[in-house]
């Protein structure tokens, strides 16, 4: 399967898990639209995490903030939205263009901060742990993974050595 198909399958699996978590949970009290509709926005955004990672992270966090403000249970009980944010934040580090990756991490930090404010959860230790686990850790891991991918693919990227006659094959490739 292709990477895009894998992302779509991951989004479907997270969405099914979310619906099961919300349907079978015992203390789910929020409105339907705040839990299910916005929850599916959060998990469904994983399907577009490679081509639009920063936008998808913003959409996930915005949906979670709106759900929390409306009394939804997305950030308290189910695990699927949290996993979706982690996967998308990794994609910000791995697939966002240079400069956008830093902007995406700032979006993630601000979004999680807004969740803490809107959800009226004030413990500083919990906030810092959430920032490290959901935003900074996956973002930097994705950025580090980008460097590893370049190491494995650099000999496969051709360059033009205009005017160099008979250059050895090793000189016709450059490290990106």
Tab-separated table of N, CA and C in Angstrom:
chain	number	residue	atom	x	y	z
A	1	UNK	N	0.844	-1.183	0.000
A	1	UNK	CA	0.000	0.000	0.000
A	1	UNK	C	0.888	1.245	0.000
A	2	UNK	N	0.353	2.324	-0.530
A	2	UNK	CA	1.116	3.566	-0.582
A	2	UNK	C	1.055	4.281	0.773
A	3	UNK	N	1.876	5.303	0.907
A	3	UNK	CA	1.898	6.066	2.159
A	3	UNK	C	0.556	6.752	2.399
A	4	UNK	N	-0.041	7.304	1.347
A	4	UNK	CA	-1.344	7.970	1.489
A	4	UNK	C	-2.428	6.976	1.911
A	5	UNK	N	-2.380	5.772	1.343
A	5	UNK	CA	-3.353	4.752	1.728
A	5	UNK	C	-3.147	4.336	3.179
A	6	UNK	N	-1.882	4.249	3.593
A	6	UNK	CA	-1.586	3.936	4.992
A	6	UNK	C	-2.111	5.011	5.933
A	7	UNK	N	-1.974	6.281	5.532
A	7	UNK	CA	-2.510	7.371	6.347
A	7	UNK	C	-4.031	7.291	6.433
A	8	UNK	N	-4.673	6.974	5.310
A	8	UNK	CA	-6.137	6.844	5.316
A	8	UNK	C	-6.577	5.687	6.211
A	9	UNK	N	-5.863	4.572	6.143
A	9	UNK	CA	-6.193	3.438	7.007
A	9	UNK	C	-5.982	3.776	8.484
A	10	UNK	N	-4.917	4.525	8.773
A	10	UNK	CA	-4.667	4.934	10.150
A	10	UNK	C	-5.779	5.869	10.636
A	11	UNK	N	-6.235	6.780	9.772
A	11	UNK	CA	-7.323	7.681	10.145
A	11	UNK	C	-8.615	6.902	10.391
A	12	UNK	N	-8.883	5.914	9.553
A	12	UNK	CA	-10.083	5.093	9.738
A	12	UNK	C	-9.997	4.312	11.048
A	13	UNK	N	-8.837	3.715	11.319
A	13	UNK	CA	-8.671	2.941	12.562
A	13	UNK	C	-8.837	3.838	13.790
A	14	UNK	N	-8.246	5.039	13.761
A	14	UNK	CA	-8.394	5.957	14.897
A	14	UNK	C	-9.841	6.415	15.040
A	15	UNK	N	-10.535	6.613	13.916
A	15	UNK	CA	-11.936	7.039	13.966
A	15	UNK	C	-12.829	5.938	14.548
A	16	UNK	N	-12.597	4.700	14.126
A	16	UNK	CA	-13.370	3.577	14.670
A	16	UNK	C	-13.097	3.437	16.168
A	17	UNK	N	-11.834	3.551	16.551
A	17	UNK	CA	-11.492	3.458	17.981
A	17	UNK	C	-12.156	4.588	18.767
A	18	UNK	N	-12.189	5.790	18.195
A	18	UNK	CA	-12.824	6.918	18.880
A	18	UNK	C	-14.321	6.670	19.077
A	19	UNK	N	-14.985	6.219	18.021
A	19	UNK	CA	-16.421	5.960	18.134
A	19	UNK	C	-16.688	4.879	19.181
A	20	UNK	N	-15.861	3.850	19.202
A	20	UNK	CA	-16.026	2.806	20.217
A	20	UNK	C	-15.772	3.351	21.619
A	21	UNK	N	-14.720	4.153	21.769
A	21	UNK	CA	-14.425	4.738	23.083
A	21	UNK	C	-15.570	5.609	23.579
A	22	UNK	N	-16.130	6.415	22.683
A	22	UNK	CA	-17.221	7.301	23.083
A	22	UNK	C	-18.518	6.532	23.329
A	23	UNK	N	-18.766	5.510	22.517
A	23	UNK	CA	-20.017	4.744	22.644
A	23	UNK	C	-20.022	3.841	23.866
A	24	UNK	N	-18.881	3.279	24.185
A	24	UNK	CA	-18.815	2.319	25.285
A	24	UNK	C	-18.363	2.939	26.606
A	25	UNK	N	-17.953	4.208	26.557
A	25	UNK	CA	-17.489	4.875	27.776
A	25	UNK	C	-18.626	5.127	28.752
A	26	UNK	N	-18.305	5.085	30.017
A	26	UNK	CA	-19.346	5.216	31.038
A	26	UNK	C	-19.584	6.667	31.468
A	27	UNK	N	-18.585	7.514	31.367
A	27	UNK	CA	-18.771	8.890	31.831
A	27	UNK	C	-18.599	9.898	30.689
A	28	UNK	N	-19.207	9.613	29.547
A	28	UNK	CA	-19.212	10.523	28.404
A	28	UNK	C	-20.492	11.342	28.500
A	29	UNK	N	-20.356	12.619	28.818
A	29	UNK	CA	-21.533	13.447	29.078
A	29	UNK	C	-21.689	14.604	28.110
A	30	UNK	N	-20.716	14.865	27.272
A	30	UNK	CA	-20.763	16.016	26.377
A	30	UNK	C	-21.752	15.853	25.240
A	31	UNK	N	-22.038	16.946	24.524
A	31	UNK	CA	-22.968	16.885	23.403
A	31	UNK	C	-22.426	16.006	22.261
A	32	UNK	N	-23.361	15.451	21.495
A	32	UNK	CA	-23.013	14.559	20.389
A	32	UNK	C	-22.056	15.230	19.415
A	33	UNK	N	-22.386	16.458	18.984
A	33	UNK	CA	-21.563	17.120	17.975
A	33	UNK	C	-20.167	17.440	18.507
A	34	UNK	N	-20.063	17.753	19.790
A	34	UNK	CA	-18.759	18.088	20.366
A	34	UNK	C	-17.887	16.853	20.536
A	35	UNK	N	-18.512	15.699	20.734
A	35	UNK	CA	-17.741	14.471	20.906
A	35	UNK	C	-17.510	13.745	19.582
A	36	UNK	N	-18.574	13.429	18.893
A	36	UNK	CA	-18.458	12.595	17.700
A	36	UNK	C	-18.023	13.388	16.470
A	37	UNK	N	-18.719	14.476	16.157
A	37	UNK	CA	-18.423	15.223	14.929
A	37	UNK	C	-17.026	15.839	15.000
A	38	UNK	N	-16.756	16.562	16.067
A	38	UNK	CA	-15.433	17.175	16.191
A	38	UNK	C	-14.350	16.130	16.451
A	39	UNK	N	-14.714	15.045	17.105
A	39	UNK	CA	-13.752	13.956	17.301
A	39	UNK	C	-13.341	13.320	15.982
A	40	UNK	N	-14.295	13.177	15.070
A	40	UNK	CA	-13.960	12.620	13.753
A	40	UNK	C	-13.135	13.600	12.921
A	41	UNK	N	-13.284	14.890	13.171
A	41	UNK	CA	-12.400	15.872	12.527
A	41	UNK	C	-10.967	15.654	13.004
A	42	UNK	N	-10.820	15.446	14.314
A	42	UNK	CA	-9.485	15.248	14.890
A	42	UNK	C	-8.828	13.979	14.325
A	43	UNK	N	-9.555	12.878	14.341
A	43	UNK	CA	-8.955	11.619	13.874
A	43	UNK	C	-8.877	11.559	12.357
A	44	UNK	N	-9.831	12.162	11.657
A	44	UNK	CA	-9.819	12.141	10.193
A	44	UNK	C	-8.701	12.970	9.588
A	45	UNK	N	-8.220	13.969	10.317
A	45	UNK	CA	-7.133	14.812	9.809
A	45	UNK	C	-5.853	14.025	9.576
A	46	UNK	N	-5.731	12.873	10.196
A	46	UNK	CA	-4.543	12.039	10.012
A	46	UNK	C	-4.402	11.608	8.550
A	47	UNK	N	-5.508	11.499	7.830
A	47	UNK	CA	-5.463	11.071	6.433
A	47	UNK	C	-4.710	12.073	5.556
A	48	UNK	N	-4.665	13.335	5.948
A	48	UNK	CA	-3.971	14.370	5.157
A	48	UNK	C	-2.740	14.898	5.870
A	49	UNK	N	-2.145	14.087	6.721
A	49	UNK	CA	-1.011	14.563	7.512
A	49	UNK	C	0.263	14.742	6.683
A	50	UNK	N	0.436	14.033	5.613
A	50	UNK	CA	1.658	14.192	4.812
A	50	UNK	C	1.629	15.415	3.910
A	51	UNK	N	0.568	15.633	3.123
A	51	UNK	CA	0.600	16.809	2.248
A	51	UNK	C	0.356	18.132	2.970
A	52	UNK	N	-0.383	18.125	4.068
A	52	UNK	CA	-0.748	19.361	4.771
A	52	UNK	C	-0.565	19.212	6.283
A	53	UNK	N	0.640	18.933	6.753
A	53	UNK	CA	0.788	18.618	8.180
A	53	UNK	C	0.467	19.770	9.123
A	54	UNK	N	0.894	20.974	8.797
A	54	UNK	CA	0.663	22.108	9.706
A	54	UNK	C	-0.823	22.448	9.756
A	55	UNK	N	-1.479	22.432	8.600
A	55	UNK	CA	-2.916	22.722	8.567
A	55	UNK	C	-3.716	21.661	9.312
A	56	UNK	N	-3.325	20.402	9.161
A	56	UNK	CA	-4.056	19.331	9.842
A	56	UNK	C	-3.862	19.404	11.356
A	57	UNK	N	-2.659	19.745	11.799
A	57	UNK	CA	-2.439	19.908	13.241
A	57	UNK	C	-3.286	21.058	13.770
A	58	UNK	N	-3.330	22.160	13.032
A	58	UNK	CA	-4.167	23.288	13.433
A	58	UNK	C	-5.638	22.909	13.484
A	59	UNK	N	-6.101	22.150	12.480
A	59	UNK	CA	-7.506	21.719	12.452
A	59	UNK	C	-7.820	20.795	13.626
A	60	UNK	N	-6.910	19.872	13.920
A	60	UNK	CA	-7.119	18.964	15.054
A	60	UNK	C	-7.227	19.725	16.365
A	61	UNK	N	-6.292	20.634	16.590
A	61	UNK	CA	-6.285	21.353	17.861
A	61	UNK	C	-7.451	22.326	17.960
A	62	UNK	N	-7.841	22.941	16.843
A	62	UNK	CA	-8.998	23.833	16.857
A	62	UNK	C	-10.270	23.053	17.184
A	63	UNK	N	-10.426	21.877	16.565
A	63	UNK	CA	-11.594	21.040	16.856
A	63	UNK	C	-11.598	20.612	18.324
A	64	UNK	N	-10.441	20.281	18.860
A	64	UNK	CA	-10.363	19.871	20.263
A	64	UNK	C	-10.677	21.034	21.202
A	65	UNK	N	-10.214	22.238	20.866
A	65	UNK	CA	-10.502	23.417	21.701
A	65	UNK	C	-11.994	23.722	21.678
A	66	UNK	N	-12.608	23.685	20.486
A	66	UNK	CA	-14.049	23.958	20.388
A	66	UNK	C	-14.836	22.892	21.148
A	67	UNK	N	-14.441	21.642	21.005
A	67	UNK	CA	-15.123	20.560	21.722
A	67	UNK	C	-15.018	20.751	23.236
A	68	UNK	N	-13.847	21.099	23.699
A	68	UNK	CA	-13.647	21.314	25.136
A	68	UNK	C	-14.467	22.501	25.631
A	69	UNK	N	-14.501	23.578	24.852
A	69	UNK	CA	-15.278	24.755	25.240
A	69	UNK	C	-16.773	24.448	25.299
A	70	UNK	N	-17.223	23.493	24.459
A	70	UNK	CA	-18.642	23.137	24.428
A	70	UNK	C	-18.994	22.050	25.440
A	71	UNK	N	-18.060	21.644	26.235
A	71	UNK	CA	-18.327	20.617	27.248
A	71	UNK	C	-18.134	19.204	26.741
A	72	UNK	N	-17.408	19.050	25.642
A	72	UNK	CA	-17.137	17.716	25.104
A	72	UNK	C	-16.105	16.970	25.927
A	73	UNK	N	-15.969	15.706	25.617
A	73	UNK	CA	-15.087	14.830	26.398
A	73	UNK	C	-13.848	14.367	25.627
A	74	UNK	N	-13.484	15.048	24.550
A	74	UNK	CA	-12.386	14.565	23.707
A	74	UNK	C	-11.032	14.577	24.410
A	75	UNK	N	-10.804	15.532	25.263
A	75	UNK	CA	-9.480	15.620	25.885
A	75	UNK	C	-9.430	14.968	27.259
A	76	UNK	N	-10.553	14.465	27.740
A	76	UNK	CA	-10.559	13.866	29.075
A	76	UNK	C	-10.569	12.344	29.049
A	77	UNK	N	-11.389	11.751	28.201
A	77	UNK	CA	-11.595	10.310	28.276
A	77	UNK	C	-10.955	9.509	27.137
A	78	UNK	N	-11.275	9.777	25.877
A	78	UNK	CA	-10.738	8.910	24.813
A	78	UNK	C	-9.251	9.136	24.559
A	79	UNK	N	-8.603	8.080	24.093
A	79	UNK	CA	-7.170	8.128	23.783
A	79	UNK	C	-6.934	8.450	22.308
A	80	UNK	N	-7.867	8.104	21.445
A	80	UNK	CA	-7.692	8.260	19.999
A	80	UNK	C	-7.355	9.686	19.567
A	81	UNK	N	-8.020	10.737	20.072
A	81	UNK	CA	-7.640	12.084	19.649
A	81	UNK	C	-6.205	12.443	20.041
A	82	UNK	N	-5.785	11.987	21.201
A	82	UNK	CA	-4.415	12.249	21.645
A	82	UNK	C	-3.413	11.576	20.709
A	83	UNK	N	-3.690	10.327	20.334
A	83	UNK	CA	-2.815	9.622	19.395
A	83	UNK	C	-2.807	10.299	18.030
A	84	UNK	N	-3.956	10.802	17.593
A	84	UNK	CA	-4.036	11.496	16.302
A	84	UNK	C	-3.168	12.755	16.315
A	85	UNK	N	-3.196	13.497	17.412
A	85	UNK	CA	-2.360	14.702	17.513
A	85	UNK	C	-0.880	14.329	17.514
A	86	UNK	N	-0.519	13.260	18.193
A	86	UNK	CA	0.880	12.821	18.212
A	86	UNK	C	1.348	12.449	16.803
A	87	UNK	N	0.543	11.687	16.080
A	87	UNK	CA	0.908	11.255	14.719
A	87	UNK	C	1.027	12.454	13.786
A	88	UNK	N	0.115	13.401	13.900
A	88	UNK	CA	0.162	14.577	13.025
A	88	UNK	C	1.324	15.493	13.396
A	89	UNK	N	1.633	15.614	14.673
A	89	UNK	CA	2.775	16.429	15.073
A	89	UNK	C	4.084	15.818	14.565
A	90	UNK	N	4.166	14.499	14.565
A	90	UNK	CA	5.328	13.843	13.964
A	90	UNK	C	5.427	14.217	12.491
A	91	UNK	N	4.290	14.252	11.801
A	91	UNK	CA	4.286	14.604	10.384
A	91	UNK	C	4.733	16.044	10.162
A	92	UNK	N	4.436	16.932	11.107
A	92	UNK	CA	4.906	18.319	10.990
A	92	UNK	C	6.432	18.332	10.944
A	93	UNK	N	7.069	17.583	11.825
A	93	UNK	CA	8.532	17.533	11.821
A	93	UNK	C	9.089	16.818	10.605
A	94	UNK	N	8.393	15.793	10.137
A	94	UNK	CA	8.928	14.965	9.056
A	94	UNK	C	8.622	15.492	7.661
A	95	UNK	N	7.466	16.117	7.444
A	95	UNK	CA	7.033	16.431	6.088
A	95	UNK	C	6.822	17.907	5.802
A	96	UNK	N	6.767	18.752	6.803
A	96	UNK	CA	6.558	20.177	6.558
A	96	UNK	C	7.828	20.783	5.970
A	97	UNK	N	7.675	21.722	5.046
A	97	UNK	CA	8.859	22.383	4.474
A	97	UNK	C	9.639	23.151	5.538
A	98	UNK	N	10.888	23.435	5.203
A	98	UNK	CA	11.758	24.177	6.114
A	98	UNK	C	11.085	25.490	6.517
A	99	UNK	N	11.057	25.782	7.782
A	99	UNK	CA	10.406	26.979	8.301
A	99	UNK	C	8.983	26.694	8.754
A	100	UNK	N	8.243	25.951	7.955
A	100	UNK	CA	6.880	25.571	8.322
A	100	UNK	C	6.891	24.577	9.468
A	101	UNK	N	7.942	23.778	9.565
A	101	UNK	CA	8.005	22.821	10.667
A	101	UNK	C	8.074	23.539	12.009
A	102	UNK	N	8.844	24.604	12.097
A	102	UNK	CA	8.930	25.378	13.338
A	102	UNK	C	7.594	26.064	13.613
A	103	UNK	N	6.992	26.636	12.563
A	103	UNK	CA	5.682	27.263	12.718
A	103	UNK	C	4.645	26.244	13.196
A	104	UNK	N	4.713	25.033	12.662
A	104	UNK	CA	3.791	23.975	13.074
A	104	UNK	C	3.960	23.604	14.529
A	105	UNK	N	5.193	23.549	15.005
A	105	UNK	CA	5.415	23.250	16.420
A	105	UNK	C	4.900	24.375	17.313
A	106	UNK	N	5.033	25.619	16.841
A	106	UNK	CA	4.476	26.751	17.595
A	106	UNK	C	2.949	26.635	17.642
A	107	UNK	N	2.338	26.267	16.505
A	107	UNK	CA	0.886	26.044	16.473
A	107	UNK	C	0.506	24.961	17.485
A	108	UNK	N	1.292	23.897	17.541
A	108	UNK	CA	1.016	22.818	18.487
A	108	UNK	C	1.129	23.263	19.933
A	109	UNK	N	2.165	23.996	20.256
A	109	UNK	CA	2.356	24.469	21.633
A	109	UNK	C	1.227	25.418	22.031
A	110	UNK	N	0.879	26.349	21.137
A	110	UNK	CA	-0.203	27.291	21.438
A	110	UNK	C	-1.541	26.551	21.541
A	111	UNK	N	-1.775	25.590	20.638
A	111	UNK	CA	-3.026	24.833	20.672
A	111	UNK	C	-3.199	24.038	21.951
A	112	UNK	N	-2.151	23.372	22.399
A	112	UNK	CA	-2.239	22.618	23.652
A	112	UNK	C	-2.392	23.585	24.832
A	113	UNK	N	-1.749	24.728	24.754
A	113	UNK	CA	-1.937	25.746	25.793
A	113	UNK	C	-3.376	26.231	25.851
A	114	UNK	N	-3.991	26.451	24.690
A	114	UNK	CA	-5.403	26.851	24.655
A	114	UNK	C	-6.304	25.759	25.222
A	115	UNK	N	-5.970	24.511	24.940
A	115	UNK	CA	-6.747	23.406	25.520
A	115	UNK	C	-6.696	23.447	27.037
A	116	UNK	N	-5.525	23.740	27.579
A	116	UNK	CA	-5.383	23.790	29.030
A	116	UNK	C	-6.198	24.944	29.613
A	117	UNK	N	-6.209	26.097	28.925
A	117	UNK	CA	-6.946	27.262	29.415
A	117	UNK	C	-8.445	27.026	29.308
A	118	UNK	N	-8.906	26.573	28.138
A	118	UNK	CA	-10.341	26.363	27.916
A	118	UNK	C	-10.871	25.244	28.801
A	119	UNK	N	-10.066	24.199	28.994
A	119	UNK	CA	-10.492	23.080	29.829
A	119	UNK	C	-10.343	23.331	31.308
A	120	UNK	N	-9.825	24.509	31.663
A	120	UNK	CA	-9.652	24.884	33.063
A	120	UNK	C	-8.831	23.846	33.825
A	121	UNK	N	-7.761	23.409	33.187
A	121	UNK	CA	-6.851	22.445	33.818
A	121	UNK	C	-5.555	23.189	34.095
A	122	UNK	N	-5.311	23.500	35.344
A	122	UNK	CA	-4.229	24.409	35.665
A	122	UNK	C	-2.934	23.816	36.159
A	123	UNK	N	-2.801	22.525	36.334
A	123	UNK	CA	-1.573	21.956	36.881
A	123	UNK	C	-0.427	22.114	35.881
A	124	UNK	N	0.612	22.810	36.299
A	124	UNK	CA	1.726	23.096	35.399
A	124	UNK	C	2.454	21.824	34.969
A	125	UNK	N	2.596	20.868	35.862
A	125	UNK	CA	3.281	19.622	35.515
A	125	UNK	C	2.561	18.852	34.424
A	126	UNK	N	1.232	18.820	34.486
A	126	UNK	CA	0.458	18.152	33.452
A	126	UNK	C	0.615	18.857	32.114
A	127	UNK	N	0.617	20.196	32.139
A	127	UNK	CA	0.774	20.974	30.916
A	127	UNK	C	2.116	20.696	30.267
A	128	UNK	N	3.172	20.729	31.043
A	128	UNK	CA	4.515	20.505	30.500
A	128	UNK	C	4.641	19.091	29.955
A	129	UNK	N	4.109	18.113	30.667
A	129	UNK	CA	4.165	16.730	30.194
A	129	UNK	C	3.389	16.570	28.885
A	130	UNK	N	2.235	17.208	28.774
A	130	UNK	CA	1.448	17.128	27.542
A	130	UNK	C	2.187	17.781	26.392
A	131	UNK	N	2.794	18.933	26.626
A	131	UNK	CA	3.569	19.603	25.575
A	131	UNK	C	4.723	18.722	25.104
A	132	UNK	N	5.419	18.109	26.032
A	132	UNK	CA	6.553	17.263	25.660
A	132	UNK	C	6.108	16.001	24.932
A	133	UNK	N	5.059	15.371	25.426
A	133	UNK	CA	4.614	14.105	24.857
A	133	UNK	C	3.863	14.271	23.550
A	134	UNK	N	3.029	15.290	23.437
A	134	UNK	CA	2.160	15.421	22.266
A	134	UNK	C	2.721	16.334	21.193
A	135	UNK	N	3.586	17.282	21.541
A	135	UNK	CA	4.024	18.258	20.544
A	135	UNK	C	5.534	18.211	20.317
A	136	UNK	N	6.296	18.531	21.317
A	136	UNK	CA	7.737	18.685	21.106
A	136	UNK	C	8.439	17.365	20.805
A	137	UNK	N	8.112	16.315	21.551
A	137	UNK	CA	8.744	15.017	21.299
A	137	UNK	C	8.492	14.489	19.901
A	138	UNK	N	7.223	14.349	19.478
A	138	UNK	CA	6.972	13.856	18.117
A	138	UNK	C	7.482	14.797	17.031
A	139	UNK	N	7.393	16.105	17.269
A	139	UNK	CA	7.873	17.062	16.266
A	139	UNK	C	9.366	16.928	16.022
A	140	UNK	N	10.131	16.848	17.099
A	140	UNK	CA	11.578	16.694	16.940
A	140	UNK	C	11.946	15.303	16.445
A	141	UNK	N	11.169	14.296	16.817
A	141	UNK	CA	11.412	12.941	16.290
A	141	UNK	C	11.183	12.913	14.784
A	142	UNK	N	10.145	13.577	14.316
A	142	UNK	CA	9.903	13.658	12.880
A	142	UNK	C	11.004	14.403	12.172
A	143	UNK	N	11.488	15.461	12.793
A	143	UNK	CA	12.602	16.232	12.207
A	143	UNK	C	13.854	15.377	12.146
A	144	UNK	N	14.121	14.608	13.198
A	144	UNK	CA	15.275	13.711	13.195
A	144	UNK	C	15.127	12.602	12.182
A	145	UNK	N	13.910	12.097	12.015
A	145	UNK	CA	13.653	11.071	11.011
A	145	UNK	C	13.888	11.570	9.603
A	146	UNK	N	13.654	12.861	9.378
A	146	UNK	CA	13.914	13.454	8.062
A	146	UNK	C	15.399	13.365	7.732
A	147	UNK	N	16.253	13.624	8.718
A	147	UNK	CA	17.694	13.523	8.491
A	147	UNK	C	18.127	12.104	8.178
A	148	UNK	N	17.541	11.119	8.857
A	148	UNK	CA	17.862	9.717	8.597
A	148	UNK	C	17.446	9.339	7.187
A	149	UNK	N	16.284	9.815	6.741
A	149	UNK	CA	15.826	9.505	5.382
A	149	UNK	C	16.784	10.078	4.354
A	150	UNK	N	17.336	11.251	4.607
A	150	UNK	CA	18.274	11.838	3.657
A	150	UNK	C	19.570	11.045	3.589
A	151	UNK	N	19.998	10.497	4.708
A	151	UNK	CA	21.219	9.701	4.710
A	151	UNK	C	21.056	8.477	3.813
A	152	UNK	N	19.896	7.843	3.867
A	152	UNK	CA	19.669	6.635	3.086
A	152	UNK	C	19.396	6.917	1.616
A	153	UNK	N	18.939	8.121	1.275
A	153	UNK	CA	18.580	8.390	-0.119
A	153	UNK	C	19.552	9.310	-0.839
A	154	UNK	N	20.560	9.849	-0.185
A	154	UNK	CA	21.386	10.845	-0.847
A	154	UNK	C	22.091	10.332	-2.089
A	155	UNK	N	22.543	9.078	-2.180
A	155	UNK	CA	23.209	8.705	-3.428
A	155	UNK	C	22.242	8.594	-4.610
A	156	UNK	N	20.958	8.620	-4.346
A	156	UNK	CA	19.981	8.452	-5.414
A	156	UNK	C	19.511	9.769	-6.000
A	157	UNK	N	20.022	10.897	-5.515
A	157	UNK	CA	19.579	12.198	-5.995
A	157	UNK	C	20.613	12.765	-6.969
A	158	UNK	N	20.291	12.768	-8.252
A	158	UNK	CA	21.259	13.243	-9.248
A	158	UNK	C	21.406	14.758	-9.233
A	159	UNK	N	22.568	15.233	-9.642
A	159	UNK	CA	22.783	16.655	-9.812
A	159	UNK	C	23.428	16.894	-11.173
A	160	UNK	N	23.405	18.122	-11.628
A	160	UNK	CA	23.952	18.453	-12.933
A	160	UNK	C	25.347	19.040	-12.730
A	161	UNK	N	26.344	18.423	-13.334
A	161	UNK	CA	27.713	18.925	-13.241
A	161	UNK	C	28.096	19.554	-14.578
A	162	UNK	N	27.283	20.439	-15.097
A	162	UNK	CA	27.448	21.011	-16.430
A	162	UNK	C	28.898	21.197	-16.853
A	163	UNK	N	29.243	20.620	-17.980
A	163	UNK	CA	30.557	20.801	-18.563
A	163	UNK	C	31.631	19.865	-18.040
A	164	UNK	N	31.356	19.011	-17.104
A	164	UNK	CA	32.358	18.088	-16.583
A	164	UNK	C	32.314	16.819	-17.426
A	165	UNK	N	33.353	16.622	-18.246
A	165	UNK	CA	33.403	15.466	-19.132
A	165	UNK	C	34.041	14.298	-18.404
A	166	UNK	N	33.402	13.178	-18.467
A	166	UNK	CA	33.974	11.973	-17.902
A	166	UNK	C	34.106	12.006	-16.392
A	167	UNK	N	33.263	12.748	-15.715
A	167	UNK	CA	33.327	12.786	-14.255
A	167	UNK	C	32.969	11.409	-13.712
A	168	UNK	N	33.673	10.961	-12.693
A	168	UNK	CA	33.320	9.661	-12.108
A	168	UNK	C	31.880	9.650	-11.630
A	169	UNK	N	31.293	8.476	-11.651
A	169	UNK	CA	29.890	8.344	-11.262
A	169	UNK	C	29.646	8.895	-9.858
A	170	UNK	N	30.565	8.729	-8.949
A	170	UNK	CA	30.375	9.208	-7.588
A	170	UNK	C	30.275	10.723	-7.518
A	171	UNK	N	30.833	11.453	-8.494
A	171	UNK	CA	30.755	12.900	-8.487
A	171	UNK	C	29.459	13.417	-9.112
A	172	UNK	N	28.710	12.542	-9.741
A	172	UNK	CA	27.481	12.983	-10.387
A	172	UNK	C	26.301	13.006	-9.428
A	173	UNK	N	26.569	12.730	-8.165
A	173	UNK	CA	25.518	12.741	-7.163
A	173	UNK	C	25.952	13.636	-6.029
A	174	UNK	N	24.999	14.297	-5.445
A	174	UNK	CA	25.326	15.163	-4.314
A	174	UNK	C	24.442	14.842	-3.136
A	175	UNK	N	24.928	15.129	-1.964
A	175	UNK	CA	24.127	14.941	-0.761
A	175	UNK	C	23.227	16.140	-0.592
A	176	UNK	N	21.952	15.893	-0.289
A	176	UNK	CA	20.986	16.967	-0.154
A	176	UNK	C	20.982	17.502	1.252
